Coordinates of C-alpha atoms and ligand atoms in Angstrom, one line a residue:
X63 CA -23.8 -8.6 26.5
X64 CA -22.1 -8.5 29.8
X65 CA -18.4 -8.6 28.7
X66 CA -16.1 -5.7 28.6
X67 CA -14.4 -4.7 25.3
X68 CA -11.4 -2.5 24.8
X69 CA -12.0 -0.7 21.5
X70 CA -10.8 2.7 22.7
X71 CA -9.3 4.1 25.9
X72 CA -12.8 5.6 26.7
X73 CA -14.1 2.0 27.3
X74 CA -12.4 1.9 30.7
X75 CA -12.6 4.2 33.7
X76 CA -9.6 6.3 34.4
X77 CA -9.0 4.4 37.6
X78 CA -9.1 1.1 35.8
X79 CA -6.5 2.4 33.2
X80 CA -4.2 3.4 36.1
X81 CA -4.7 0.0 37.6
X82 CA -3.6 -1.6 34.4
X83 CA -0.4 0.4 34.4
X84 CA 0.3 -0.7 38.0
X85 CA -0.4 -4.3 37.2
X86 CA 1.7 -4.1 34.0
X87 CA 4.7 -2.9 36.2
X88 CA 4.1 -5.8 38.6
X89 CA 3.8 -8.3 35.8
X90 CA 7.1 -7.0 34.3
X91 CA 8.8 -7.7 37.6
X92 CA 7.4 -11.2 37.8
X93 CA 8.5 -12.0 34.3
X94 CA 12.0 -10.5 34.9
X95 CA 12.4 -12.5 38.1
X96 CA 11.3 -15.7 36.4
X97 CA 8.3 -16.1 38.7
X98 CA 5.5 -18.0 37.1
X99 CA 2.2 -16.1 36.8
X100 CA -0.2 -18.3 34.9
X101 CA -3.3 -16.4 35.7
X102 CA -5.0 -17.3 32.4
X103 CA -4.4 -21.0 32.2
X104 CA -6.0 -22.7 29.3
X105 CA -7.6 -19.4 28.0
X106 CA -7.6 -18.9 24.3
X107 CA -6.9 -15.6 22.5
X108 CA -7.9 -15.4 18.8
X109 CA -5.8 -12.8 16.9
X110 CA -7.2 -11.4 13.7
X111 CA -4.7 -9.5 11.7
X112 CA -5.8 -7.7 8.5
X113 CA -2.6 -5.5 8.6
X114 CA 1.0 -6.3 9.2
X115 CA 2.5 -6.4 12.7
X116 CA 5.7 -7.2 14.5
X117 CA 5.2 -5.9 18.1
X118 CA 1.5 -6.5 18.4
X119 CA 1.5 -10.1 17.3
X120 CA 4.7 -11.0 19.3
X121 CA 3.5 -9.3 22.5
X122 CA 0.0 -10.8 22.5
X123 CA 1.3 -14.3 21.6
X124 CA 4.2 -14.3 24.1
X125 CA 1.9 -12.7 26.7
X126 CA -0.7 -15.4 26.4
X127 CA 1.9 -18.1 26.7
X128 CA 3.4 -16.5 29.8
X129 CA 0.0 -16.3 31.4
X130 CA -0.5 -20.0 30.7
X131 CA -3.0 -19.6 27.9
X132 CA -2.7 -19.9 24.1
X133 CA -3.0 -17.5 21.1
X134 CA -4.1 -18.4 17.6
X135 CA -3.0 -16.2 14.7
X136 CA -5.6 -15.7 11.9
X137 CA -4.8 -13.8 8.8
X138 CA -7.3 -12.9 6.0
X139 CA -5.0 -14.8 3.6
X140 CA -6.0 -18.1 5.0
X141 CA -9.3 -17.6 6.8
X142 CA -12.8 -17.3 5.3
X143 CA -12.9 -13.7 6.5
X144 CA -10.6 -13.0 3.6
X145 CA -12.9 -14.7 1.2
X146 CA -16.0 -12.7 2.2
X147 CA -17.5 -14.4 5.2
X148 CA -19.1 -11.6 7.0
X149 CA -17.6 -9.9 10.1
X150 CA -20.8 -10.7 12.0
X151 CA -20.6 -14.4 11.2
X152 CA -16.9 -14.5 11.9
X153 CA -17.5 -12.9 15.3
X154 CA -20.3 -15.4 16.2
X155 CA -18.1 -18.4 15.3
X156 CA -14.7 -17.2 16.8
X157 CA -16.3 -16.1 20.0
X158 CA -17.7 -19.6 20.6
X159 CA -14.2 -21.0 20.6
X160 CA -12.0 -18.2 22.0
X161 CA -12.2 -16.5 25.4
X162 CA -11.0 -13.2 24.1
X163 CA -10.4 -11.8 20.5
X164 CA -7.9 -9.3 19.3
X165 CA -8.4 -7.5 15.9
X166 CA -6.2 -5.3 13.8
X167 CA -8.1 -4.0 10.8
X168 CA -8.8 -0.9 8.7
X169 CA -12.2 0.7 9.4
X170 CA -13.0 1.2 13.0
X171 CA -16.6 0.5 12.3
X172 CA -15.7 -3.1 11.4
X173 CA -14.4 -3.8 14.9
X174 CA -17.5 -2.2 16.4
X175 CA -19.7 -4.6 14.3
X176 CA -17.5 -7.5 15.2
X177 CA -17.8 -6.8 18.9
X178 CA -21.5 -6.4 18.7
X179 CA -21.7 -10.0 17.6
X180 CA -19.1 -11.4 19.9
X181 CA -19.8 -13.3 23.1
X182 CA -16.4 -12.6 24.5
X183 CA -14.3 -9.4 25.0
X184 CA -12.8 -7.8 21.9
X185 CA -9.5 -5.9 21.9
X186 CA -8.6 -3.2 19.3
X187 CA -5.1 -4.0 18.2
X188 CA -5.2 -1.0 15.8
X189 CA -7.8 0.4 13.4
X190 CA -7.5 3.4 11.1
X191 CA -9.0 5.4 13.9
X192 CA -7.3 4.2 17.2
X193 CA -4.4 2.2 18.7
X194 CA -5.3 2.0 22.4
X195 CA -3.0 -0.9 23.3
X196 CA 0.0 1.2 22.3
X197 CA -1.1 3.9 24.8
X198 CA -1.2 1.4 27.6
X199 CA 2.4 0.6 26.9
X200 CA 3.3 4.3 26.5
X201 CA 1.7 5.2 29.8
X202 CA 3.4 2.4 31.6
X203 CA 6.7 3.6 30.1
X204 CA 6.2 7.2 31.2
X205 CA 5.1 6.1 34.8
X206 CA 8.2 3.9 35.1
X207 CA 10.6 6.6 34.0
X208 CA 9.1 9.7 35.4
X209 CA 6.1 8.9 37.7
X210 CA 2.5 10.0 37.2
X211 CA 1.8 11.7 33.9
X212 CA -1.1 13.7 35.3
X213 CA -0.6 17.4 34.9
X214 CA 2.3 16.9 32.5
X215 CA 2.5 18.2 28.9
X216 CA 2.9 15.9 25.9
X217 CA 3.7 17.1 22.4
X218 CA 2.4 15.1 19.5
X219 CA 4.4 16.0 16.3
X220 CA 3.1 14.8 13.0
X221 CA 0.0 13.2 11.6
X222 CA -3.5 13.4 13.2
X223 CA -3.7 9.7 12.8
X224 CA -4.8 6.6 14.9
X225 CA -2.0 7.1 17.4
X226 CA -2.8 10.9 17.7
X227 CA -6.5 10.0 18.4
X228 CA -5.5 7.6 21.1
X229 CA -3.2 10.2 22.6
X230 CA -6.1 12.6 22.7
X231 CA -8.2 10.0 24.6
X232 CA -5.2 9.3 26.9
X233 CA -4.9 13.0 27.7
X234 CA -8.6 12.9 28.9
X235 CA -8.2 9.7 30.8
X236 CA -4.8 10.1 32.4
X237 CA -5.0 13.9 32.9
X238 CA -2.3 15.4 30.8
X239 CA -2.3 18.2 28.3
X240 CA -1.6 17.3 24.6
X241 CA -0.1 19.8 22.3
X242 CA -0.7 18.7 18.7
X243 CA 1.6 19.9 15.9
X244 CA 0.3 18.7 12.6
X245 CA 0.3 20.3 9.1
X246 CA -3.0 21.8 7.9
X247 CA -5.1 19.1 6.2
X248 CA -3.7 16.4 8.6
X249 CA -5.6 17.3 11.7
X250 CA -7.1 14.7 14.0
X251 CA -10.8 14.1 13.7
X252 CA -12.7 17.2 14.9
X253 CA -15.2 15.2 17.0
X254 CA -12.4 13.3 18.9
X255 CA -10.5 16.5 19.5
X256 CA -13.5 18.5 20.7
X257 CA -14.6 15.8 23.1
X258 CA -11.3 16.2 24.9
X259 CA -12.0 19.9 25.6
X260 CA -9.0 21.7 27.1
X261 CA -7.0 18.4 27.4
X262 CA -5.9 18.5 23.7
X263 CA -5.2 21.5 21.5
X264 CA -3.7 22.0 18.0
X265 CA -0.7 24.2 18.3
X266 CA 0.4 23.7 14.6
X267 CA 4.0 24.9 15.0
X268 CA 6.2 22.0 16.1
X269 CA 8.6 24.1 18.2
X270 CA 5.8 25.8 20.0
X271 CA 4.1 22.5 20.6
X272 CA 7.3 21.0 22.0
X273 CA 8.2 23.9 24.3
X274 CA 8.7 22.6 27.8
X275 CA 6.9 19.4 27.0
X276 CA 7.6 16.4 29.3
X277 CA 7.2 13.9 26.5
X278 CA 7.6 14.2 22.7
X279 CA 5.8 11.7 20.6
X280 CA 5.7 11.1 16.9
X281 CA 4.7 8.4 14.4
X282 CA 5.1 7.6 10.7
X283 CA 3.9 10.1 8.1
X284 CA 2.1 7.5 6.1
X285 CA 0.3 4.8 8.0
X286 CA -0.6 1.3 6.9
X287 CA -3.0 1.7 4.0
X288 CA -1.6 5.1 3.0
X289 CA 1.5 3.8 1.2
X290 CA 0.5 5.5 -2.1
X291 CA 0.4 8.9 -0.4
X292 CA 4.1 8.6 0.8
X293 CA 5.5 11.2 -1.6
X294 CA 2.8 13.7 -1.0
X295 CA 3.0 13.2 2.8
X296 CA 6.8 13.6 2.7
X297 CA 6.3 17.1 1.3
X298 CA 3.5 18.0 3.7
X299 CA 5.4 16.8 6.8
X300 CA 8.9 18.1 5.9
X301 CA 8.8 20.6 8.7
X302 CA 7.4 18.1 11.3
X303 CA 10.5 16.0 12.0
X304 CA 11.5 15.4 15.6
X305 CA 15.2 16.5 15.7
X306 CA 17.6 17.7 18.3
X307 CA 16.5 21.3 18.0
X308 CA 12.9 20.3 18.8
X309 CA 14.0 18.1 21.7
X310 CA 16.0 21.1 23.1
X311 CA 12.8 23.2 23.1
X312 CA 11.2 20.5 25.3
X313 CA 11.8 20.2 29.1
X314 CA 15.4 19.2 30.1
X315 CA 14.3 15.7 31.2
X316 CA 11.8 15.2 28.3
X317 CA 11.4 11.7 27.0
X318 CA 10.9 10.7 23.3
X319 CA 8.5 7.9 22.3
X320 CA 7.5 6.4 19.0
X321 CA 5.2 3.4 18.6
X322 CA 7.4 1.9 15.9
X323 CA 8.2 1.0 13.2
X324 CA 10.1 4.2 12.6
X325 CA 11.6 5.9 9.6
X326 CA 14.9 7.5 10.6
X327 CA 15.4 10.7 8.5
X328 CA 11.6 11.2 8.1
X329 CA 9.5 11.7 11.2
X330 CA 12.5 11.5 13.5
X331 CA 16.3 11.8 13.2
X332 CA 18.5 8.9 14.1
X333 CA 20.1 11.2 16.7
X334 CA 16.9 11.5 18.6
X335 CA 15.5 8.0 18.3
X336 CA 18.9 6.4 19.1
X337 CA 19.7 9.1 21.6
X338 CA 19.6 9.4 25.5
X339 CA 16.0 10.8 25.7
X340 CA 14.5 8.0 23.6
X341 CA 12.7 5.2 25.5
X342 CA 11.4 3.4 22.4
X343 CA 12.8 0.0 23.3
X344 CA 11.2 0.0 26.8
X345 CA 8.0 1.3 25.1
X346 CA 8.0 -1.6 22.7
X347 CA 8.7 -4.2 25.4
X348 CA 5.9 -2.7 27.5
X349 CA 3.4 -3.8 24.9
X350 CA 3.9 -7.3 26.4
X351 CA 3.4 -6.3 30.0
X352 CA 0.6 -3.8 29.5
X353 CA -1.4 -6.2 27.3
X354 CA -1.0 -9.0 29.8
X355 CA -2.5 -6.7 32.4
X356 CA -5.3 -5.9 29.9
X357 CA -6.0 -9.6 29.2
X358 CA -6.1 -10.4 32.9
X359 CA -8.6 -7.6 33.5
X360 CA -10.9 -8.5 30.6
X361 CA -10.9 -12.2 31.6
X362 CA -11.0 -11.6 35.3
Ligands
LIG233 N1 3.5 -0.3 17.4 C1 3.0 -1.4 16.8 O1 1.7 -1.6 16.9 O2 3.8 -2.2 16.1 P1 3.4 -3.4 15.1 O3 2.7 -2.8 13.9 O4 4.7 -4.0 14.7 O5 2.5 -4.3 15.8
LIG234 N1 0.0 5.0 12.5 C1 0.7 3.7 12.3 C2 0.9 3.0 13.5 C3 1.6 1.7 13.4 C4 1.8 0.9 14.6 C5 -0.2 2.9 11.3 O1 -1.4 2.8 11.5 O2 0.4 2.3 10.4

């Protein structure tokens, strides 16, 4: 198949990923100026959501509308996918009607199977393993606020989850160093970490990981699908909260990011997420602009 997918950050060349950040910043200016930019007129995005979403659905749907196209929301509750029609058959059918397909699901292997049977580009809108669209927005946010992230230090505090895995890939692709502080037993997948070489390392202690960091990032302690582990995880992650002490260990101009939704009082204090170093609202908004750049690139 000749089309380009976006299942992980490793699907695109580093220069392409930087180009997406540049285009996202341009698209943001166009939108803010009220300048029409209907580069995807009449194009259709199919959006398959097997997990909840606020930002991802809103940003893809608004983004397609602003680009002159259309987005169709599909949930397992009211599609045949939810009644056992296979992933392969669903991919064959949806990709004959849509120009691009976005999927949020559980097993990463499912999106790989889907994309193998799709005629059109497939975008990973979060799996248990990765959340690459969020990283496009996070990188855009860093570049807007502080310039190039290459050579900088990013501290990941918390679970070695889908967001952590995408940060590991981003460290490789955008050229920063990722210090990961996670409790034992909640490490990122060894293969993903090893493939990043010296770009990503487990530091374990949150204060050590955050020391002189240019960006501090965290995420929920229990991801979607792990709700029943909440109490156990609260105990395991008790020492992994991003608070003012941790932010003080970081560089003086360090930023704080969180993909959201957040739990104030768990992974981050209200003082930090609602404080001056936090850029979480720009980060959330940038999902819109970054994904518009991605859609344009995949449908170019
Ligand atoms: N950050 C993010 O993907 O948010 P939603 O789950 O609301 O889409
Ligand atoms: N790690 C979180 C990210 C939510 C956007 C989850 O998978 O639920």
